[in-house]
Amino acid sequence: MKKAILFSIIIVLSFSCAKKVSEEKKEVKPETTKPEPKPAVVVGGDSDAHGCKASAGYTWSTLKKECIRIFEGTKLSHYDDGKTYTTASYVIFDGDKAELFLDTQKESIILERKSEGDSWKKDDLELIPWKGYVLKKAGKILYTGE
């Protein structure tokens, strides 16, 4: 019986000492600073230099001189070795000019044509109206679209 009482006292003292040690450790810790709150993100507050809101799907069009939603234009698909891959590349038209928004370019590209029925060109890029549209660079097909 004495052994059971002695064992109980040892257990109680062990737990009480452990609590005291953990309290001492808490007191030794330096004060922690509160993390700075992150600024709230305002939906629609992502206007670019032209005032276009990307969160609403708008991009600046150099051709139209306004914010447009390029996905409302003609979609082009990447074409490589006879295989077609869907990408987010688009073209919009305004008279004898076409503006390309390619997934590989940060800025849009303006192509021009001389007359109705001709292809739109700039440097080695050529947009041909054939079974929809075909975009070539140096004679190689890059994109096709309807």
mmCIF file of N, CA, C and O in Angstrom, residues 33-116:
data_model
loop_
_atom_site.group_PDB
_atom_site.id
_atom_site.type_symbol
_atom_site.label_atom_id
_atom_site.label_comp_id
_atom_site.label_asym_id
_atom_site.label_seq_id
_atom_site.Cartn_x
_atom_site.Cartn_y
_atom_site.Cartn_z
ATOM 1 N N THR A 33 5.749 39.961 -32.473
ATOM 2 C CA THR A 33 5.008 41.060 -33.095
ATOM 3 C C THR A 33 3.881 40.496 -33.930
ATOM 4 O O THR A 33 3.982 39.409 -34.487
ATOM 5 N N LYS A 34 2.840 41.231 -34.020
ATOM 6 C CA LYS A 34 1.701 40.806 -34.820
ATOM 7 C C LYS A 34 2.049 40.965 -36.290
ATOM 8 O O LYS A 34 2.653 41.962 -36.676
ATOM 9 N N PRO A 35 1.673 39.975 -37.116
ATOM 10 C CA PRO A 35 1.952 40.118 -38.550
ATOM 11 C C PRO A 35 1.127 41.269 -39.125
ATOM 12 O O PRO A 35 0.006 41.528 -38.698
ATOM 13 N N GLU A 36 1.754 41.958 -40.077
ATOM 14 C CA GLU A 36 1.059 43.075 -40.706
ATOM 15 C C GLU A 36 -0.120 42.549 -41.512
ATOM 16 O O GLU A 36 0.018 41.575 -42.239
ATOM 17 N N PRO A 37 -1.264 43.180 -41.372
ATOM 18 C CA PRO A 37 -2.417 42.707 -42.151
ATOM 19 C C PRO A 37 -2.198 42.959 -43.633
ATOM 20 O O PRO A 37 -1.629 43.976 -44.031
ATOM 21 N N LYS A 38 -2.642 41.994 -44.448
ATOM 22 C CA LYS A 38 -2.510 42.140 -45.895
ATOM 23 C C LYS A 38 -3.596 43.074 -46.387
ATOM 24 O O LYS A 38 -4.724 43.031 -45.889
ATOM 25 N N PRO A 39 -3.259 43.924 -47.356
ATOM 26 C CA PRO A 39 -4.298 44.822 -47.870
ATOM 27 C C PRO A 39 -5.387 44.019 -48.572
ATOM 28 O O PRO A 39 -5.114 43.026 -49.234
ATOM 29 N N ALA A 40 -6.602 44.455 -48.387
ATOM 30 C CA ALA A 40 -7.734 43.767 -49.004
ATOM 31 C C ALA A 40 -7.679 43.947 -50.520
ATOM 32 O O ALA A 40 -7.378 45.026 -51.015
ATOM 33 N N VAL A 41 -7.928 42.851 -51.236
ATOM 34 C CA VAL A 41 -7.946 42.901 -52.694
ATOM 35 C C VAL A 41 -9.358 43.303 -53.114
ATOM 36 O O VAL A 41 -10.329 42.649 -52.762
ATOM 37 N N VAL A 42 -9.433 44.393 -53.841
ATOM 38 C CA VAL A 42 -10.720 44.877 -54.307
ATOM 39 C C VAL A 42 -10.996 44.281 -55.683
ATOM 40 O O VAL A 42 -10.211 44.455 -56.610
ATOM 41 N N VAL A 43 -12.109 43.573 -55.805
ATOM 42 C CA VAL A 43 -12.478 42.998 -57.090
ATOM 43 C C VAL A 43 -12.765 44.131 -58.052
ATOM 44 O O VAL A 43 -13.496 45.062 -57.743
ATOM 45 N N GLY A 44 -12.167 44.053 -59.246
ATOM 46 C CA GLY A 44 -12.338 45.114 -60.230
ATOM 47 C C GLY A 44 -11.351 46.252 -60.040
ATOM 48 O O GLY A 44 -11.398 47.238 -60.750
ATOM 49 N N GLY A 45 -10.442 46.110 -59.079
ATOM 50 C CA GLY A 45 -9.463 47.156 -58.821
ATOM 51 C C GLY A 45 -8.142 46.888 -59.513
ATOM 52 O O GLY A 45 -7.116 47.399 -59.110
ATOM 53 N N ASP A 46 -8.158 46.098 -60.557
ATOM 54 C CA ASP A 46 -6.928 45.708 -61.246
ATOM 55 C C ASP A 46 -6.781 46.406 -62.595
ATOM 56 O O ASP A 46 -6.351 45.815 -63.554
ATOM 57 N N SER A 47 -7.116 47.656 -62.663
ATOM 58 C CA SER A 47 -7.028 48.397 -63.925
ATOM 59 C C SER A 47 -5.577 48.528 -64.368
ATOM 60 O O SER A 47 -4.698 48.769 -63.549
ATOM 61 N N ASP A 48 -5.348 48.381 -65.690
ATOM 62 C CA ASP A 48 -4.002 48.570 -66.225
ATOM 63 C C ASP A 48 -3.784 50.052 -66.545
ATOM 64 O O ASP A 48 -4.596 50.908 -66.176
ATOM 65 N N ALA A 49 -2.712 50.360 -67.248
ATOM 66 C CA ALA A 49 -2.365 51.748 -67.562
ATOM 67 C C ALA A 49 -3.428 52.445 -68.411
ATOM 68 O O ALA A 49 -3.557 53.661 -68.392
ATOM 69 N N HIS A 50 -4.230 51.663 -69.132
ATOM 70 C CA HIS A 50 -5.271 52.231 -69.990
ATOM 71 C C HIS A 50 -6.644 52.207 -69.325
ATOM 72 O O HIS A 50 -7.632 52.614 -69.926
ATOM 73 N N GLY A 51 -6.721 51.666 -68.114
ATOM 74 C CA GLY A 51 -7.992 51.577 -67.406
ATOM 75 C C GLY A 51 -8.756 50.294 -67.688
ATOM 76 O O GLY A 51 -9.902 50.149 -67.278
ATOM 77 N N CYS A 52 -8.141 49.343 -68.381
ATOM 78 C CA CYS A 52 -8.794 48.070 -68.696
ATOM 79 C C CYS A 52 -8.724 47.149 -67.485
ATOM 80 O O CYS A 52 -7.676 47.030 -66.862
ATOM 81 N N LYS A 53 -9.822 46.482 -67.184
ATOM 82 C CA LYS A 53 -9.885 45.591 -66.024
ATOM 83 C C LYS A 53 -9.733 44.147 -66.475
ATOM 84 O O LYS A 53 -10.651 43.561 -67.036
ATOM 85 N N ALA A 54 -8.573 43.579 -66.185
ATOM 86 C CA ALA A 54 -8.282 42.195 -66.584
ATOM 87 C C ALA A 54 -9.219 41.206 -65.899
ATOM 88 O O ALA A 54 -9.600 40.204 -66.482
ATOM 89 N N SER A 55 -9.625 41.495 -64.656
ATOM 90 C CA SER A 55 -10.512 40.578 -63.941
ATOM 91 C C SER A 55 -11.874 40.464 -64.617
ATOM 92 O O SER A 55 -12.579 39.481 -64.441
ATOM 93 N N ALA A 56 -12.236 41.463 -65.406
ATOM 94 C CA ALA A 56 -13.495 41.423 -66.153
ATOM 95 C C ALA A 56 -13.264 40.952 -67.584
ATOM 96 O O ALA A 56 -14.177 40.951 -68.398
ATOM 97 N N GLY A 57 -12.007 40.573 -67.903
ATOM 98 C CA GLY A 57 -11.696 40.029 -69.221
ATOM 99 C C GLY A 57 -11.309 41.070 -70.259
ATOM 100 O O GLY A 57 -11.251 40.767 -71.445
ATOM 101 N N TYR A 58 -11.014 42.294 -69.837
ATOM 102 C CA TYR A 58 -10.697 43.360 -70.788
ATOM 103 C C TYR A 58 -9.196 43.526 -70.988
ATOM 104 O O TYR A 58 -8.410 43.396 -70.058
ATOM 105 N N THR A 59 -8.824 43.816 -72.233
ATOM 106 C CA THR A 59 -7.443 44.064 -72.654
ATOM 107 C C THR A 59 -7.452 45.290 -73.549
ATOM 108 O O THR A 59 -8.400 45.502 -74.298
ATOM 109 N N TRP A 60 -6.382 46.061 -73.504
ATOM 110 C CA TRP A 60 -6.291 47.250 -74.338
ATOM 111 C C TRP A 60 -6.034 46.860 -75.790
ATOM 112 O O TRP A 60 -5.160 46.060 -76.083
ATOM 113 N N SER A 61 -6.824 47.431 -76.706
ATOM 114 C CA SER A 61 -6.629 47.221 -78.139
ATOM 115 C C SER A 61 -6.003 48.471 -78.731
ATOM 116 O O SER A 61 -6.609 49.543 -78.716
ATOM 117 N N THR A 62 -4.804 48.320 -79.267
ATOM 118 C CA THR A 62 -4.125 49.425 -79.933
ATOM 119 C C THR A 62 -4.883 49.822 -81.192
ATOM 120 O O THR A 62 -4.959 50.998 -81.531
ATOM 121 N N LEU A 63 -5.468 48.853 -81.849
ATOM 122 C CA LEU A 63 -6.194 49.085 -83.089
ATOM 123 C C LEU A 63 -7.484 49.873 -82.852
ATOM 124 O O LEU A 63 -7.744 50.869 -83.511
ATOM 125 N N LYS A 64 -8.274 49.458 -81.890
ATOM 126 C CA LYS A 64 -9.570 50.102 -81.642
ATOM 127 C C LYS A 64 -9.477 51.259 -80.653
ATOM 128 O O LYS A 64 -10.440 51.985 -80.456
ATOM 129 N N LYS A 65 -8.344 51.394 -79.987
ATOM 130 C CA LYS A 65 -8.122 52.446 -78.991
ATOM 131 C C LYS A 65 -9.149 52.390 -77.865
ATOM 132 O O LYS A 65 -9.679 53.405 -77.418
ATOM 133 N N GLU A 66 -9.446 51.176 -77.419
ATOM 134 C CA GLU A 66 -10.380 50.981 -76.313
ATOM 135 C C GLU A 66 -10.139 49.626 -75.665
ATOM 136 O O GLU A 66 -9.431 48.781 -76.216
ATOM 137 N N CYS A 67 -10.748 49.423 -74.518
ATOM 138 C CA CYS A 67 -10.663 48.145 -73.828
ATOM 139 C C CYS A 67 -11.631 47.176 -74.507
ATOM 140 O O CYS A 67 -12.783 47.520 -74.741
ATOM 141 N N ILE A 68 -11.132 45.999 -74.832
ATOM 142 C CA ILE A 68 -11.959 44.996 -75.501
ATOM 143 C C ILE A 68 -11.820 43.664 -74.776
ATOM 144 O O ILE A 68 -10.907 43.468 -73.982
ATOM 145 N N ARG A 69 -12.728 42.755 -75.070
ATOM 146 C CA ARG A 69 -12.621 41.387 -74.570
ATOM 147 C C ARG A 69 -12.196 40.549 -75.765
ATOM 148 O O ARG A 69 -12.994 40.254 -76.641
ATOM 149 N N ILE A 70 -10.917 40.186 -75.798
ATOM 150 C CA ILE A 70 -10.347 39.534 -76.981
ATOM 151 C C ILE A 70 -10.994 38.200 -77.288
ATOM 152 O O ILE A 70 -11.036 37.779 -78.438
ATOM 153 N N PHE A 71 -11.533 37.521 -76.285
ATOM 154 C CA PHE A 71 -12.144 36.219 -76.533
ATOM 155 C C PHE A 71 -13.435 36.336 -77.341
ATOM 156 O O PHE A 71 -13.985 35.342 -77.778
ATOM 157 N N GLU A 72 -13.897 37.557 -77.571
ATOM 158 C CA GLU A 72 -15.049 37.759 -78.445
ATOM 159 C C GLU A 72 -14.609 37.882 -79.904
ATOM 160 O O GLU A 72 -15.431 37.978 -80.796
ATOM 161 N N GLY A 73 -13.298 37.898 -80.133
ATOM 162 C CA GLY A 73 -12.752 37.952 -81.493
ATOM 163 C C GLY A 73 -12.650 36.552 -82.075
ATOM 164 O O GLY A 73 -13.247 35.598 -81.579
ATOM 165 N N THR A 74 -11.890 36.410 -83.150
ATOM 166 C CA THR A 74 -11.689 35.118 -83.805
ATOM 167 C C THR A 74 -10.592 34.352 -83.079
ATOM 168 O O THR A 74 -9.494 34.854 -82.891
ATOM 169 N N LYS A 75 -10.893 33.118 -82.687
ATOM 170 C CA LYS A 75 -9.937 32.293 -81.956
ATOM 171 C C LYS A 75 -9.024 31.579 -82.939
ATOM 172 O O LYS A 75 -9.473 31.033 -83.937
ATOM 173 N N LEU A 76 -7.736 31.575 -82.638
ATOM 174 C CA LEU A 76 -6.745 30.865 -83.440
ATOM 175 C C LEU A 76 -6.193 29.707 -82.631
ATOM 176 O O LEU A 76 -6.014 29.809 -81.426
ATOM 177 N N SER A 77 -5.910 28.594 -83.309
ATOM 178 C CA SER A 77 -5.326 27.427 -82.657
ATOM 179 C C SER A 77 -3.914 27.217 -83.174
ATOM 180 O O SER A 77 -3.646 27.385 -84.361
ATOM 181 N N HIS A 78 -3.022 26.862 -82.270
ATOM 182 C CA HIS A 78 -1.620 26.632 -82.624
ATOM 183 C C HIS A 78 -1.529 25.403 -83.529
ATOM 184 O O HIS A 78 -2.154 24.391 -83.288
ATOM 185 N N TYR A 79 -0.735 25.520 -84.569
ATOM 186 C CA TYR A 79 -0.593 24.457 -85.566
ATOM 187 C C TYR A 79 0.871 24.071 -85.644
ATOM 188 O O TYR A 79 1.734 24.919 -85.854
ATOM 189 N N ASP A 80 1.184 22.785 -85.444
ATOM 190 C CA ASP A 80 2.575 22.351 -85.482
ATOM 191 C C ASP A 80 2.648 20.920 -86.008
ATOM 192 O O ASP A 80 2.009 20.017 -85.464
ATOM 193 N N ASP A 81 3.414 20.722 -87.069
ATOM 194 C CA ASP A 81 3.629 19.397 -87.661
ATOM 195 C C ASP A 81 2.318 18.658 -87.962
ATOM 196 O O ASP A 81 2.180 17.474 -87.691
ATOM 197 N N GLY A 82 1.365 19.384 -88.491
ATOM 198 C CA GLY A 82 0.101 18.762 -88.869
ATOM 199 C C GLY A 82 -0.869 18.557 -87.724
ATOM 200 O O GLY A 82 -1.966 18.074 -87.912
ATOM 201 N N LYS A 83 -0.478 18.913 -86.497
ATOM 202 C CA LYS A 83 -1.346 18.768 -85.330
ATOM 203 C C LYS A 83 -1.822 20.155 -84.898
ATOM 204 O O LYS A 83 -1.082 21.125 -84.975
ATOM 205 N N THR A 84 -3.053 20.240 -84.458
ATOM 206 C CA THR A 84 -3.612 21.506 -84.011
ATOM 207 C C THR A 84 -3.795 21.469 -82.492
ATOM 208 O O THR A 84 -4.334 20.516 -81.956
ATOM 209 N N TYR A 85 -3.336 22.516 -81.819
ATOM 210 C CA TYR A 85 -3.447 22.631 -80.372
ATOM 211 C C TYR A 85 -4.251 23.885 -80.054
ATOM 212 O O TYR A 85 -4.011 24.941 -80.628
ATOM 213 N N THR A 86 -5.193 23.771 -79.153
ATOM 214 C CA THR A 86 -5.986 24.937 -78.784
ATOM 215 C C THR A 86 -5.172 25.811 -77.840
ATOM 216 O O THR A 86 -4.605 25.327 -76.868
ATOM 217 N N THR A 87 -5.121 27.087 -78.157
ATOM 218 C CA THR A 87 -4.423 28.061 -77.325
ATOM 219 C C THR A 87 -5.301 29.294 -77.190
ATOM 220 O O THR A 87 -6.315 29.418 -77.858
ATOM 221 N N ALA A 88 -4.884 30.210 -76.362
ATOM 222 C CA ALA A 88 -5.631 31.445 -76.165
ATOM 223 C C ALA A 88 -5.038 32.540 -77.045
ATOM 224 O O ALA A 88 -4.449 33.492 -76.568
ATOM 225 N N SER A 89 -5.169 32.397 -78.331
ATOM 226 C CA SER A 89 -4.699 33.405 -79.283
ATOM 227 C C SER A 89 -5.900 33.886 -80.089
ATOM 228 O O SER A 89 -6.716 33.086 -80.525
ATOM 229 N N TYR A 90 -5.980 35.211 -80.293
ATOM 230 C CA TYR A 90 -7.148 35.787 -80.941
ATOM 231 C C TYR A 90 -6.742 36.873 -81.926
ATOM 232 O O TYR A 90 -5.653 37.431 -81.846
ATOM 233 N N VAL A 91 -7.665 37.176 -82.847
ATOM 234 C CA VAL A 91 -7.462 38.262 -83.799
ATOM 235 C C VAL A 91 -8.769 39.048 -83.893
ATOM 236 O O VAL A 91 -9.856 38.471 -83.862
ATOM 237 N N ILE A 92 -8.641 40.376 -83.943
ATOM 238 C CA ILE A 92 -9.809 41.219 -84.178
ATOM 239 C C ILE A 92 -9.543 42.027 -85.440
ATOM 240 O O ILE A 92 -8.390 42.292 -85.802
ATOM 241 N N PHE A 93 -10.607 42.402 -86.123
ATOM 242 C CA PHE A 93 -10.488 43.105 -87.396
ATOM 243 C C PHE A 93 -11.129 44.487 -87.307
ATOM 244 O O PHE A 93 -12.144 44.656 -86.638
ATOM 245 N N ASP A 94 -10.528 45.420 -88.019
ATOM 246 C CA ASP A 94 -11.083 46.769 -88.135
ATOM 247 C C ASP A 94 -10.680 47.308 -89.502
ATOM 248 O O ASP A 94 -9.535 47.751 -89.679
ATOM 249 N N GLY A 95 -11.591 47.217 -90.458
ATOM 250 C CA GLY A 95 -11.290 47.663 -91.816
ATOM 251 C C GLY A 95 -10.195 46.822 -92.429
ATOM 252 O O GLY A 95 -10.279 45.601 -92.487
ATOM 253 N N ASP A 96 -9.124 47.473 -92.895
ATOM 254 C CA ASP A 96 -8.003 46.773 -93.520
ATOM 255 C C ASP A 96 -6.888 46.441 -92.528
ATOM 256 O O ASP A 96 -5.759 46.183 -92.929
ATOM 257 N N LYS A 97 -7.217 46.448 -91.248
ATOM 258 C CA LYS A 97 -6.228 46.120 -90.220
ATOM 259 C C LYS A 97 -6.725 44.956 -89.373
ATOM 260 O O LYS A 97 -7.922 44.767 -89.191
ATOM 261 N N ALA A 98 -5.776 44.179 -88.879
ATOM 262 C CA ALA A 98 -6.063 43.063 -87.975
ATOM 263 C C ALA A 98 -5.089 43.158 -86.807
ATOM 264 O O ALA A 98 -3.913 43.443 -86.993
ATOM 265 N N GLU A 99 -5.609 42.939 -85.607
ATOM 266 C CA GLU A 99 -4.755 42.975 -84.416
ATOM 267 C C GLU A 99 -4.679 41.570 -83.839
ATOM 268 O O GLU A 99 -5.702 40.965 -83.521
ATOM 269 N N LEU A 100 -3.463 41.057 -83.725
ATOM 270 C CA LEU A 100 -3.219 39.711 -83.202
ATOM 271 C C LEU A 100 -2.885 39.766 -81.717
ATOM 272 O O LEU A 100 -2.062 40.568 -81.293
ATOM 273 N N PHE A 101 -3.513 38.908 -80.950
ATOM 274 C CA PHE A 101 -3.196 38.712 -79.542
ATOM 275 C C PHE A 101 -2.741 37.261 -79.428
ATOM 276 O O PHE A 101 -3.559 36.351 -79.328
ATOM 277 N N LEU A 102 -1.433 37.048 -79.484
ATOM 278 C CA LEU A 102 -0.877 35.689 -79.476
ATOM 279 C C LEU A 102 -0.433 35.307 -78.076
ATOM 280 O O LEU A 102 0.042 36.150 -77.304
ATOM 281 N N ASP A 103 -0.549 34.023 -77.774
ATOM 282 C CA ASP A 103 -0.134 33.528 -76.466
ATOM 283 C C ASP A 103 1.371 33.634 -76.255
ATOM 284 O O ASP A 103 1.849 33.560 -75.133
ATOM 285 N N THR A 104 2.122 33.824 -77.308
ATOM 286 C CA THR A 104 3.587 33.904 -77.210
ATOM 287 C C THR A 104 4.101 35.337 -77.134
ATOM 288 O O THR A 104 5.300 35.541 -77.008
ATOM 289 N N GLN A 105 3.208 36.321 -77.214
ATOM 290 C CA GLN A 105 3.607 37.733 -77.237
ATOM 291 C C GLN A 105 2.966 38.489 -76.079
ATOM 292 O O GLN A 105 1.811 38.257 -75.754
ATOM 293 N N LYS A 106 3.702 39.426 -75.493
ATOM 294 C CA LYS A 106 3.136 40.266 -74.438
ATOM 295 C C LYS A 106 2.281 41.380 -75.046
ATOM 296 O O LYS A 106 1.263 41.748 -74.493
ATOM 297 N N GLU A 107 2.709 41.914 -76.162
ATOM 298 C CA GLU A 107 2.002 43.011 -76.828
ATOM 299 C C GLU A 107 1.288 42.481 -78.062
ATOM 300 O O GLU A 107 1.717 41.515 -78.679
ATOM 301 N N SER A 108 0.219 43.160 -78.433
ATOM 302 C CA SER A 108 -0.496 42.761 -79.643
ATOM 303 C C SER A 108 0.298 43.195 -80.883
ATOM 304 O O SER A 108 1.197 44.027 -80.797
ATOM 305 N N ILE A 109 -0.041 42.609 -82.030
ATOM 306 C CA ILE A 109 0.638 42.897 -83.293
ATOM 307 C C ILE A 109 -0.410 43.372 -84.295
ATOM 308 O O ILE A 109 -1.442 42.720 -84.462
ATOM 309 N N ILE A 110 -0.146 44.499 -84.949
ATOM 310 C CA ILE A 110 -1.067 45.040 -85.954
ATOM 311 C C ILE A 110 -0.590 44.630 -87.348
ATOM 312 O O ILE A 110 0.557 44.877 -87.720
ATOM 313 N N LEU A 111 -1.482 43.979 -88.105
ATOM 314 C CA LEU A 111 -1.216 43.598 -89.491
ATOM 315 C C LEU A 111 -2.096 44.461 -90.399
ATOM 316 O O LEU A 111 -3.189 44.865 -90.003
ATOM 317 N N GLU A 112 -1.640 44.733 -91.617
ATOM 318 C CA GLU A 112 -2.424 45.526 -92.561
ATOM 319 C C GLU A 112 -2.519 44.804 -93.897
ATOM 320 O O GLU A 112 -1.647 44.036 -94.266
ATOM 321 N N ARG A 113 -3.608 45.090 -94.622
ATOM 322 C CA ARG A 113 -3.750 44.552 -95.969
ATOM 323 C C ARG A 113 -3.990 45.726 -96.918
ATOM 324 O O ARG A 113 -4.502 46.771 -96.532
ATOM 325 N N LYS A 114 -3.623 45.521 -98.188
ATOM 326 C CA LYS A 114 -3.731 46.593 -99.179
ATOM 327 C C LYS A 114 -5.149 46.764 -99.693
ATOM 328 O O LYS A 114 -5.605 47.865 -99.935
ATOM 329 N N SER A 115 -5.857 45.645 -99.888
ATOM 330 C CA SER A 115 -7.227 45.735 -100.394
ATOM 331 C C SER A 115 -8.030 44.512 -99.988
ATOM 332 O O SER A 115 -7.476 43.507 -99.522
ATOM 333 N N GLU A 116 -9.349 44.589 -100.165
ATOM 334 C CA GLU A 116 -10.273 43.495 -99.850
ATOM 335 C C GLU A 116 -9.823 42.214 -100.553
ATOM 336 O O GLU A 116 -9.466 42.240 -101.729
#
